[in-house]
Amino acid sequence: MTQNNKMSLTTRIMLGMVAGVFLGLLFQFILGDKEDVLIPLGLFDLAVKGFFVDGLFHIGGQIFIASLKMLVVPLVFISLVCGTCSLSDPKKLGRLGGKSIALYLTTTAVAITVAISLALLVSPGVGYDVPTEAAFDAKQAPTLTQVIINMFPTNPINAMAEGNMLQVIVFALLFGIAMALSGEPGKRIAKVFDDLNTVVLKLVTILMNLAPIGVFCLMAKLFTTIEMGLILGLAKYFFTVLAALFIHALINYSALLKILTGLSPVTFLTKMKDACMFAFSTSSSSATMPVTLETATKKLGAHNSVASFTVPLGATINMDGTAIMQGVATVFIAQVFAVDLTISDYLMVILTATLASVGTAGVPGVGLIMLAMVLNQVGLPVEGIAIIMGVDRLLDMTRTAVNVTGDCMVTCVVAKSENEFDTHVFNDPNAAKNLEKLD
């Protein structure tokens, strides 16, 4: 057995991430001072930026993300059908939905409250000079009514092809219920879906073992191209958002988990390492969903009948990380443009952002759309979004990791309340190895 095989998946992903960040920063330093390099500029660009950054790193990273996204629709559909058709109590589905949505909305409201409170304490926008070229074109967000109507697919195959997760979830639920009510034919099809689920989960395991390479490529390209000067210029805003994200992930989630389930927050956070690193490197809750679902069931002990519902729903409507960004950004933009917001304005921000997390679910660029809605609601200039967009990419990575942590926390709470939770798996430190070996 080689040394590489002896390393845990977490260690290999961490090494890939650190190596990618280091190489990316090195390349950025070299490219930034290329006028002082004796190598001809054209050859230098071709060797470093052209071949490595826009070539190998870009290709490797995009293939990795595409491979994860490839699994999302089949994994969600098959897992949700398997979980739904196995429910002995039809009323249980309504309880699952009610508990999950209530918890997701509650954590979002808590998240933005923490963000606004911290931002008012730190005052990140005080003393910041408004750039005259700031401009942002805000897209129109769909109404909550339209989102509810659009949840029901007219063409399920088209919904799967487009990756419309709300429609896929609804169709999978209806299909699973129909299977459960179909007697013997339903049982025969259920066996096929169980086999398909086993195969898809095996494919997830294979891709996870290739993750260190994909993470390395993503980090190397990002840190070669990211503008560190923008981060330094917005350091107060940047670190305020980061602090709020860490407070919510480490303190708020831990407190809710302990109060509602009695489970150990330390054990929970320890077992979330791999999923968080995937989320950080991909910046996509949807792309990370296969890993999140595996973590919730194989590491944390939630039964598939619950996790197959709560995880896809959370990846679609759980916007805790985005809500934190909106809370800090609202205070920052108000301070930059010298606009005084009242307590009622901040309460309106909390309410708008919480409801918008459902109302804009599944919409591309959802974070900026939600922020534009919030700013319009309290009369702040939408152009302020242009100021923070330069540093949003790195923050997006962190808040995706927070969102994924929230998805698993809610899954544990709901599963525990439904007696669909294996405490032995949760407390077993070796359960994590289920994700690291190929059968």
GROMACS .gro file of C-alpha atoms in nm:
model
  439
    1MET     CA    1   0.000   0.000   0.000
    2THR     CA    2   0.142   0.337  -0.100
    3GLN     CA    3   0.177   0.636   0.127
    4ASN     CA    4  -0.088   0.817  -0.078
    5ASN     CA    5  -0.338   0.540  -0.002
    6LYS     CA    6  -0.258   0.563   0.369
    7MET     CA    7  -0.360   0.928   0.374
    8SER     CA    8  -0.720   1.006   0.458
    9LEU     CA    9  -0.937   1.177   0.199
   10THR     CA   10  -0.949   1.488   0.418
   11THR     CA   11  -0.569   1.506   0.428
   12ARG     CA   12  -0.536   1.461   0.053
   13ILE     CA   13  -0.796   1.728  -0.021
   14MET     CA   14  -0.629   1.967   0.224
   15LEU     CA   15  -0.290   1.907   0.063
   16GLY     CA   16  -0.439   1.970  -0.281
   17MET     CA   17  -0.603   2.290  -0.158
   18VAL     CA   18  -0.290   2.426   0.012
   19ALA     CA   19  -0.070   2.335  -0.285
   20GLY     CA   20  -0.315   2.503  -0.524
   21VAL     CA   21  -0.332   2.822  -0.316
   22PHE     CA   22   0.048   2.837  -0.284
   23LEU     CA   23   0.110   2.779  -0.655
   24GLY     CA   24  -0.163   3.027  -0.752
   25LEU     CA   25  -0.018   3.302  -0.534
   26LEU     CA   26   0.329   3.222  -0.669
   27PHE     CA   27   0.206   3.250  -1.028
   28GLN     CA   28   0.024   3.574  -0.945
   29PHE     CA   29   0.342   3.718  -0.796
   30ILE     CA   30   0.546   3.616  -1.102
   31LEU     CA   31   0.287   3.741  -1.352
   32GLY     CA   32   0.246   4.065  -1.161
   33ASP     CA   33   0.619   4.138  -1.191
   34LYS     CA   34   0.674   3.991  -1.535
   35GLU     CA   35   0.817   4.318  -1.664
   36ASP     CA   36   1.123   4.245  -1.450
   37VAL     CA   37   1.163   3.892  -1.589
   38LEU     CA   38   1.420   3.839  -1.864
   39ILE     CA   39   1.207   3.577  -2.047
   40PRO     CA   40   1.021   3.730  -2.345
   41LEU     CA   41   0.667   3.826  -2.245
   42GLY     CA   42   0.493   3.625  -2.515
   43LEU     CA   43   0.675   3.303  -2.426
   44PHE     CA   44   0.623   3.366  -2.056
   45ASP     CA   45   0.248   3.417  -2.096
   46LEU     CA   46   0.222   3.102  -2.303
   47ALA     CA   47   0.420   2.894  -2.054
   48VAL     CA   48   0.251   3.014  -1.734
   49LYS     CA   49  -0.082   3.183  -1.797
   50GLY     CA   50  -0.168   3.021  -2.128
   51PHE     CA   51  -0.060   2.662  -2.061
   52PHE     CA   52  -0.109   2.628  -1.683
   53VAL     CA   53  -0.372   2.881  -1.569
   54ASP     CA   54  -0.604   2.892  -1.871
   55GLY     CA   55  -0.505   2.544  -1.981
   56LEU     CA   56  -0.439   2.264  -1.732
   57PHE     CA   57  -0.587   2.431  -1.423
   58HIS     CA   58  -0.897   2.555  -1.603
   59ILE     CA   59  -0.963   2.222  -1.774
   60GLY     CA   60  -0.899   2.015  -1.461
   61GLY     CA   61  -1.116   2.233  -1.240
   62GLN     CA   62  -1.407   2.255  -1.484
   63ILE     CA   63  -1.405   1.880  -1.548
   64PHE     CA   64  -1.415   1.821  -1.172
   65ILE     CA   65  -1.713   2.055  -1.121
   66ALA     CA   66  -1.891   1.917  -1.428
   67SER     CA   67  -1.843   1.563  -1.294
   68LEU     CA   68  -2.001   1.656  -0.962
   69LYS     CA   69  -2.289   1.841  -1.130
   70MET     CA   70  -2.340   1.539  -1.357
   71LEU     CA   71  -2.441   1.338  -1.051
   72VAL     CA   72  -2.676   1.591  -0.892
   73VAL     CA   73  -2.999   1.522  -1.085
   74PRO     CA   74  -2.974   1.141  -1.094
   75LEU     CA   75  -2.862   1.124  -0.730
   76VAL     CA   76  -3.139   1.354  -0.604
   77PHE     CA   77  -3.410   1.192  -0.815
   78ILE     CA   78  -3.315   0.832  -0.735
   79SER     CA   79  -3.246   0.896  -0.364
   80LEU     CA   80  -3.567   1.092  -0.318
   81VAL     CA   81  -3.776   0.829  -0.497
   82CYS     CA   82  -3.619   0.557  -0.279
   83GLY     CA   83  -3.677   0.755   0.038
   84THR     CA   84  -4.035   0.855  -0.048
   85CYS     CA   85  -4.157   0.512  -0.156
   86SER     CA   86  -4.021   0.363   0.168
   87LEU     CA   87  -4.227   0.595   0.392
   88SER     CA   88  -4.484   0.388   0.577
   89ASP     CA   89  -4.675   0.698   0.691
   90PRO     CA   90  -4.785   0.936   0.408
   91LYS     CA   91  -4.832   1.216   0.664
   92LYS     CA   92  -4.461   1.192   0.740
   93LEU     CA   93  -4.375   1.368   0.414
   94GLY     CA   94  -4.577   1.671   0.523
   95ARG     CA   95  -4.401   1.674   0.860
   96LEU     CA   96  -4.060   1.650   0.691
   97GLY     CA   97  -4.139   1.941   0.463
   98GLY     CA   98  -4.283   2.158   0.741
   99LYS     CA   99  -3.994   2.098   0.982
  100SER     CA  100  -3.727   2.142   0.713
  101ILE     CA  101  -3.862   2.468   0.571
  102ALA     CA  102  -3.925   2.611   0.920
  103LEU     CA  103  -3.569   2.529   1.029
  104TYR     CA  104  -3.411   2.665   0.710
  105LEU     CA  105  -3.603   2.992   0.738
  106THR     CA  106  -3.519   3.021   1.110
  107THR     CA  107  -3.145   2.972   1.054
  108THR     CA  108  -3.155   3.227   0.771
  109ALA     CA  109  -3.323   3.485   0.994
  110VAL     CA  110  -3.067   3.418   1.270
  111ALA     CA  111  -2.782   3.445   1.018
  112ILE     CA  112  -2.879   3.787   0.885
  113THR     CA  113  -2.950   3.916   1.236
  114VAL     CA  114  -2.598   3.818   1.346
  115ALA     CA  115  -2.453   3.975   1.030
  116ILE     CA  116  -2.630   4.308   1.077
  117SER     CA  117  -2.541   4.322   1.447
  118LEU     CA  118  -2.173   4.254   1.380
  119ALA     CA  119  -2.161   4.502   1.091
  120LEU     CA  120  -2.315   4.778   1.305
  121LEU     CA  121  -2.053   4.704   1.569
  122VAL     CA  122  -1.758   4.707   1.325
  123SER     CA  123  -1.885   4.980   1.085
  124PRO     CA  124  -1.702   4.849   0.773
  125GLY     CA  125  -1.827   5.129   0.544
  126VAL     CA  126  -1.723   5.426   0.756
  127GLY     CA  127  -1.444   5.619   0.584
  128TYR     CA  128  -1.466   5.425   0.256
  129ASP     CA  129  -1.449   5.648  -0.054
  130VAL     CA  130  -1.729   5.588  -0.303
  131PRO     CA  131  -1.586   5.496  -0.648
  132THR     CA  132  -1.739   5.715  -0.917
  133GLU     CA  133  -1.750   5.431  -1.171
  134ALA     CA  134  -1.965   5.203  -0.953
  135ALA     CA  135  -2.252   5.060  -1.156
  136PHE     CA  136  -2.465   4.749  -1.134
  137ASP     CA  137  -2.754   4.624  -1.346
  138ALA     CA  138  -3.000   4.450  -1.114
  139LYS     CA  139  -3.208   4.169  -1.263
  140GLN     CA  140  -3.574   4.132  -1.178
  141ALA     CA  141  -3.647   3.861  -0.921
  142PRO     CA  142  -3.949   3.634  -0.966
  143THR     CA  143  -4.239   3.672  -0.723
  144LEU     CA  144  -4.303   3.409  -0.456
  145THR     CA  145  -4.628   3.322  -0.635
  146GLN     CA  146  -4.444   3.256  -0.959
  147VAL     CA  147  -4.184   3.044  -0.782
  148ILE     CA  148  -4.457   2.826  -0.628
  149ILE     CA  149  -4.623   2.781  -0.969
  150ASN     CA  150  -4.288   2.700  -1.132
  151MET     CA  151  -4.219   2.427  -0.874
  152PHE     CA  152  -4.451   2.195  -1.066
  153PRO     CA  153  -4.295   2.075  -1.393
  154THR     CA  154  -4.486   2.059  -1.719
  155ASN     CA  155  -4.207   1.841  -1.856
  156PRO     CA  156  -4.010   1.643  -1.593
  157ILE     CA  157  -3.745   1.537  -1.844
  158ASN     CA  158  -3.684   1.899  -1.939
  159ALA     CA  159  -3.662   1.992  -1.569
  160MET     CA  160  -3.392   1.728  -1.524
  161ALA     CA  161  -3.206   1.844  -1.834
  162GLU     CA  162  -3.206   2.205  -1.712
  163GLY     CA  163  -3.121   2.109  -1.353
  164ASN     CA  164  -3.431   2.278  -1.211
  165MET     CA  165  -3.402   2.123  -0.866
  166LEU     CA  166  -3.736   2.236  -0.722
  167GLN     CA  167  -3.919   2.074  -1.014
  168VAL     CA  168  -3.704   1.759  -0.988
  169ILE     CA  169  -3.779   1.737  -0.614
  170VAL     CA  170  -4.156   1.773  -0.668
  171PHE     CA  171  -4.163   1.512  -0.948
  172ALA     CA  172  -3.951   1.269  -0.744
  173LEU     CA  173  -4.184   1.305  -0.446
  174LEU     CA  174  -4.494   1.242  -0.659
  175PHE     CA  175  -4.329   0.948  -0.836
  176GLY     CA  176  -4.221   0.794  -0.503
  177ILE     CA  177  -4.569   0.832  -0.354
  178ALA     CA  178  -4.723   0.670  -0.662
  179MET     CA  179  -4.478   0.378  -0.631
  180ALA     CA  180  -4.568   0.331  -0.264
  181LEU     CA  181  -4.939   0.315  -0.354
  182SER     CA  182  -4.896   0.078  -0.650
  183GLY     CA  183  -4.856  -0.251  -0.464
  184GLU     CA  184  -4.644  -0.521  -0.628
  185PRO     CA  185  -4.554  -0.322  -0.942
  186GLY     CA  186  -4.430  -0.042  -0.717
  187LYS     CA  187  -4.222  -0.285  -0.512
  188ARG     CA  188  -4.059  -0.428  -0.826
  189ILE     CA  189  -3.965  -0.079  -0.948
  190ALA     CA  190  -3.843   0.010  -0.598
  191LYS     CA  191  -3.588  -0.273  -0.616
  192VAL     CA  192  -3.457  -0.130  -0.943
  193PHE     CA  193  -3.423   0.215  -0.786
  194ASP     CA  194  -3.242   0.066  -0.485
  195ASP     CA  195  -2.988  -0.090  -0.723
  196LEU     CA  196  -2.955   0.236  -0.916
  197ASN     CA  197  -2.898   0.420  -0.588
  198THR     CA  198  -2.614   0.181  -0.497
  199VAL     CA  199  -2.448   0.235  -0.836
  200VAL     CA  200  -2.478   0.616  -0.823
  201LEU     CA  201  -2.336   0.626  -0.469
  202LYS     CA  202  -2.042   0.415  -0.588
  203LEU     CA  203  -1.981   0.672  -0.863
  204VAL     CA  204  -1.983   0.945  -0.598
  205THR     CA  205  -1.718   0.754  -0.403
  206ILE     CA  206  -1.499   0.721  -0.714
  207LEU     CA  207  -1.519   1.093  -0.788
  208MET     CA  208  -1.445   1.184  -0.427
  209ASN     CA  209  -1.117   0.996  -0.449
  210LEU     CA  210  -1.024   1.212  -0.749
  211ALA     CA  211  -1.119   1.529  -0.560
  212PRO     CA  212  -0.768   1.635  -0.448
  213ILE     CA  213  -0.666   1.686  -0.812
  214GLY     CA  214  -0.981   1.884  -0.892
  215VAL     CA  215  -0.948   2.098  -0.580
  216PHE     CA  216  -0.582   2.169  -0.661
  217CYS     CA  217  -0.673   2.291  -1.012
  218LEU     CA  218  -0.958   2.510  -0.888
  219MET     CA  219  -0.749   2.673  -0.614
  220ALA     CA  220  -0.446   2.724  -0.838
  221LYS     CA  221  -0.648   2.909  -1.103
  222LEU     CA  222  -0.850   3.113  -0.853
  223PHE     CA  223  -0.550   3.242  -0.657
  224THR     CA  224  -0.360   3.320  -0.976
  225THR     CA  225  -0.640   3.543  -1.105
  226ILE     CA  226  -0.796   3.688  -0.788
  227GLU     CA  227  -0.718   4.056  -0.727
  228MET     CA  228  -0.564   4.070  -0.381
  229GLY     CA  229  -0.557   4.451  -0.398
  230LEU     CA  230  -0.937   4.460  -0.396
  231ILE     CA  231  -0.945   4.246  -0.083
  232LEU     CA  232  -0.700   4.479   0.091
  233GLY     CA  233  -0.911   4.782  -0.010
  234LEU     CA  234  -1.226   4.620   0.129
  235ALA     CA  235  -1.051   4.444   0.417
  236LYS     CA  236  -1.292   4.569   0.682
  237TYR     CA  237  -1.598   4.452   0.487
  238PHE     CA  238  -1.427   4.127   0.382
  239PHE     CA  239  -1.326   4.021   0.733
  240THR     CA  240  -1.658   4.130   0.884
  241VAL     CA  241  -1.840   3.891   0.648
  242LEU     CA  242  -1.588   3.616   0.727
  243ALA     CA  243  -1.630   3.667   1.101
  244ALA     CA  244  -2.011   3.651   1.074
  245LEU     CA  245  -1.987   3.333   0.866
  246PHE     CA  246  -1.764   3.163   1.122
  247ILE     CA  247  -1.985   3.273   1.413
  248HIS     CA  248  -2.292   3.130   1.242
  249ALA     CA  249  -2.125   2.803   1.141
  250LEU     CA  250  -1.938   2.732   1.464
  251ILE     CA  251  -2.164   2.884   1.730
  252ASN     CA  252  -2.521   2.914   1.599
  253TYR     CA  253  -2.534   2.575   1.428
  254SER     CA  254  -2.363   2.409   1.726
  255ALA     CA  255  -2.610   2.561   1.970
  256LEU     CA  256  -2.914   2.460   1.763
  257LEU     CA  257  -2.781   2.107   1.717
  258LYS     CA  258  -2.713   2.064   2.088
  259ILE     CA  259  -3.044   2.214   2.201
  260LEU     CA  260  -3.265   2.031   1.950
  261THR     CA  261  -3.091   1.691   1.941
  262GLY     CA  262  -2.842   1.665   2.227
  263LEU     CA  263  -2.574   1.557   1.976
  264SER     CA  264  -2.212   1.667   2.009
  265PRO     CA  265  -2.135   1.979   1.800
  266VAL     CA  266  -1.764   1.887   1.800
  267THR     CA  267  -1.834   1.547   1.646
  268PHE     CA  268  -2.068   1.708   1.393
  269LEU     CA  269  -1.821   1.976   1.283
  270THR     CA  270  -1.536   1.723   1.266
  271LYS     CA  271  -1.734   1.502   1.029
  272MET     CA  272  -1.826   1.801   0.810
  273LYS     CA  273  -1.465   1.866   0.705
  274ASP     CA  274  -1.474   1.692   0.367
  275ALA     CA  275  -1.811   1.836   0.263
  276CYS     CA  276  -1.700   2.186   0.363
  277MET     CA  277  -1.379   2.159   0.164
  278PHE     CA  278  -1.574   2.042  -0.140
  279ALA     CA  279  -1.815   2.332  -0.097
  280PHE     CA  280  -1.531   2.581  -0.052
  281SER     CA  281  -1.352   2.467  -0.367
  282THR     CA  282  -1.661   2.445  -0.592
  283SER     CA  283  -1.858   2.745  -0.455
  284SER     CA  284  -2.175   2.553  -0.538
  285SER     CA  285  -2.419   2.385  -0.299
  286SER     CA  286  -2.563   2.196  -0.595
  287ALA     CA  287  -2.229   2.063  -0.713
  288THR     CA  288  -2.144   1.962  -0.356
  289MET     CA  289  -2.481   1.789  -0.305
  290PRO     CA  290  -2.356   1.433  -0.376
  291VAL     CA  291  -2.089   1.477  -0.108
  292THR     CA  292  -2.333   1.644   0.132
  293LEU     CA  293  -2.582   1.359   0.097
  294GLU     CA  294  -2.310   1.098   0.152
  295THR     CA  295  -2.186   1.287   0.458
  296ALA     CA  296  -2.534   1.315   0.607
  297THR     CA  297  -2.608   0.943   0.568
  298LYS     CA  298  -2.272   0.764   0.596
  299LYS     CA  299  -2.093   0.990   0.846
  300LEU     CA  300  -2.365   1.159   1.047
  301GLY     CA  301  -2.619   0.875   1.060
  302ALA     CA  302  -2.931   1.035   0.907
  303HIS     CA  303  -3.145   0.780   0.725
  304ASN     CA  304  -3.176   0.821   0.350
  305SER     CA  305  -3.556   0.861   0.375
  306VAL     CA  306  -3.496   1.197   0.548
  307ALA     CA  307  -3.161   1.308   0.402
  308SER     CA  308  -3.275   1.251   0.043
  309PHE     CA  309  -3.542   1.515   0.106
  310THR     CA  310  -3.375   1.769   0.336
  311VAL     CA  311  -3.037   1.792   0.159
  312PRO     CA  312  -3.168   1.873  -0.194
  313LEU     CA  313  -3.422   2.113  -0.042
  314GLY     CA  314  -3.148   2.281   0.160
  315ALA     CA  315  -2.918   2.311  -0.142
  316THR     CA  316  -3.204   2.495  -0.313
  317ILE     CA  317  -3.351   2.723  -0.044
  318ASN     CA  318  -3.094   2.737   0.238
  319MET     CA  319  -2.925   3.076   0.192
  320ASP     CA  320  -2.765   3.135   0.534
  321GLY     CA  321  -2.426   3.229   0.390
  322THR     CA  322  -2.585   3.458   0.132
  323ALA     CA  323  -2.804   3.616   0.400
  324ILE     CA  324  -2.494   3.696   0.604
  325MET     CA  325  -2.334   3.863   0.304
  326GLN     CA  326  -2.654   4.064   0.249
  327GLY     CA  327  -2.670   4.177   0.611
  328VAL     CA  328  -2.312   4.303   0.617
  329ALA     CA  329  -2.340   4.446   0.263
  330THR     CA  330  -2.655   4.640   0.353
  331VAL     CA  331  -2.486   4.805   0.650
  332PHE     CA  332  -2.167   4.863   0.447
  333ILE     CA  333  -2.347   5.025   0.152
  334ALA     CA  334  -2.562   5.238   0.384
  335GLN     CA  335  -2.248   5.367   0.556
  336VAL     CA  336  -2.061   5.425   0.230
  337PHE     CA  337  -2.346   5.633   0.088
  338ALA     CA  338  -2.417   5.799   0.428
  339VAL     CA  339  -2.774   5.672   0.451
  340ASP     CA  340  -2.915   5.632   0.802
  341LEU     CA  341  -3.126   5.319   0.842
  342THR     CA  342  -3.375   5.285   1.127
  343ILE     CA  343  -3.446   4.976   1.336
  344SER     CA  344  -3.759   4.917   1.127
  345ASP     CA  345  -3.542   4.927   0.813
  346TYR     CA  346  -3.314   4.658   0.954
  347LEU     CA  347  -3.615   4.446   1.054
  348MET     CA  348  -3.740   4.482   0.696
  349VAL     CA  349  -3.399   4.365   0.571
  350ILE     CA  350  -3.421   4.055   0.793
  351LEU     CA  351  -3.776   3.976   0.676
  352THR     CA  352  -3.705   4.041   0.307
  353ALA     CA  353  -3.386   3.835   0.297
  354THR     CA  354  -3.548   3.545   0.485
  355LEU     CA  355  -3.849   3.525   0.255
  356ALA     CA  356  -3.637   3.590  -0.054
  357SER     CA  357  -3.431   3.279   0.024
  358VAL     CA  358  -3.736   3.079  -0.085
  359GLY     CA  359  -3.871   3.327  -0.338
  360THR     CA  360  -3.552   3.327  -0.545
  361ALA     CA  361  -3.468   2.958  -0.506
  362GLY     CA  362  -3.311   2.805  -0.813
  363VAL     CA  363  -3.255   3.137  -0.990
  364PRO     CA  364  -2.905   3.190  -1.141
  365GLY     CA  365  -2.705   3.458  -0.959
  366VAL     CA  366  -2.945   3.430  -0.668
  367GLY     CA  367  -2.716   3.605  -0.418
  368LEU     CA  368  -2.693   3.933  -0.610
  369ILE     CA  369  -3.063   3.923  -0.703
  370MET     CA  370  -3.154   3.884  -0.336
  371LEU     CA  371  -2.919   4.167  -0.236
  372ALA     CA  372  -3.072   4.395  -0.501
  373MET     CA  373  -3.420   4.317  -0.359
  374VAL     CA  374  -3.303   4.397  -0.006
  375LEU     CA  375  -3.138   4.725  -0.106
  376ASN     CA  376  -3.446   4.837  -0.301
  377GLN     CA  377  -3.666   4.754  -0.003
  378VAL     CA  378  -3.483   5.002   0.222
  379GLY     CA  379  -3.405   5.264  -0.043
  380LEU     CA  380  -3.031   5.204  -0.082
  381PRO     CA  381  -2.857   5.247  -0.420
  382VAL     CA  382  -2.823   4.916  -0.605
  383GLU     CA  383  -2.500   5.052  -0.758
  384GLY     CA  384  -2.336   4.974  -0.423
  385ILE     CA  385  -2.329   4.608  -0.524
  386ALA     CA  386  -2.059   4.692  -0.780
  387ILE     CA  387  -1.826   4.798  -0.497
  388ILE     CA  388  -1.825   4.457  -0.328
  389MET     CA  389  -1.837   4.233  -0.637
  390GLY     CA  390  -1.458   4.223  -0.665
  391VAL     CA  391  -1.417   4.030  -0.339
  392ASP     CA  392  -1.739   3.831  -0.361
  393ARG     CA  393  -1.580   3.528  -0.529
  394LEU     CA  394  -1.367   3.435  -0.228
  395LEU     CA  395  -1.650   3.507   0.014
  396ASP     CA  396  -1.883   3.295  -0.201
  397MET     CA  397  -1.658   2.995  -0.139
  398THR     CA  398  -1.680   3.038   0.237
  399ARG     CA  399  -2.054   3.098   0.251
  400THR     CA  400  -2.116   2.787   0.039
  401ALA     CA  401  -1.933   2.585   0.306
  402VAL     CA  402  -2.159   2.747   0.567
  403ASN     CA  403  -2.471   2.660   0.364
  404VAL     CA  404  -2.365   2.296   0.335
  405THR     CA  405  -2.303   2.281   0.711
  406GLY     CA  406  -2.653   2.417   0.764
  407ASP     CA  407  -2.802   2.156   0.529
  408CYS     CA  408  -2.649   1.875   0.734
  409MET     CA  409  -2.739   2.032   1.068
  410VAL     CA  410  -3.106   2.060   0.968
  411THR     CA  411  -3.094   1.704   0.832
  412CYS     CA  412  -2.969   1.575   1.167
  413VAL     CA  413  -3.236   1.766   1.360
  414VAL     CA  414  -3.522   1.651   1.137
  415ALA     CA  415  -3.397   1.291   1.123
  416LYS     CA  416  -3.359   1.278   1.503
  417SER     CA  417  -3.711   1.415   1.553
  418GLU     CA  418  -3.851   1.148   1.320
  419ASN     CA  419  -3.652   0.864   1.483
  420GLU     CA  420  -3.473   0.818   1.149
  421PHE     CA  421  -3.123   0.871   1.288
  422ASP     CA  422  -2.847   0.625   1.377
  423THR     CA  423  -2.665   0.762   1.682
  424HIS     CA  424  -2.404   0.485   1.664
  425VAL     CA  425  -2.295   0.601   1.317
  426PHE     CA  426  -2.279   0.962   1.439
  427ASN     CA  427  -2.059   0.872   1.735
  428ASP     CA  428  -1.843   0.625   1.541
  429PRO     CA  429  -1.513   0.796   1.446
  430ASN     CA  430  -1.451   0.527   1.182
  431ALA     CA  431  -1.776   0.601   0.998
  432ALA     CA  432  -1.590   0.862   0.794
  433LYS     CA  433  -1.388   0.587   0.630
  434ASN     CA  434  -1.698   0.478   0.440
  435LEU     CA  435  -1.637   0.770   0.209
  436GLU     CA  436  -1.268   0.701   0.157
  437LYS     CA  437  -1.245   0.346   0.028
  438LEU     CA  438  -1.358   0.172  -0.286
  439ASP     CA  439  -1.535  -0.155  -0.226
   0.00000   0.00000   0.00000
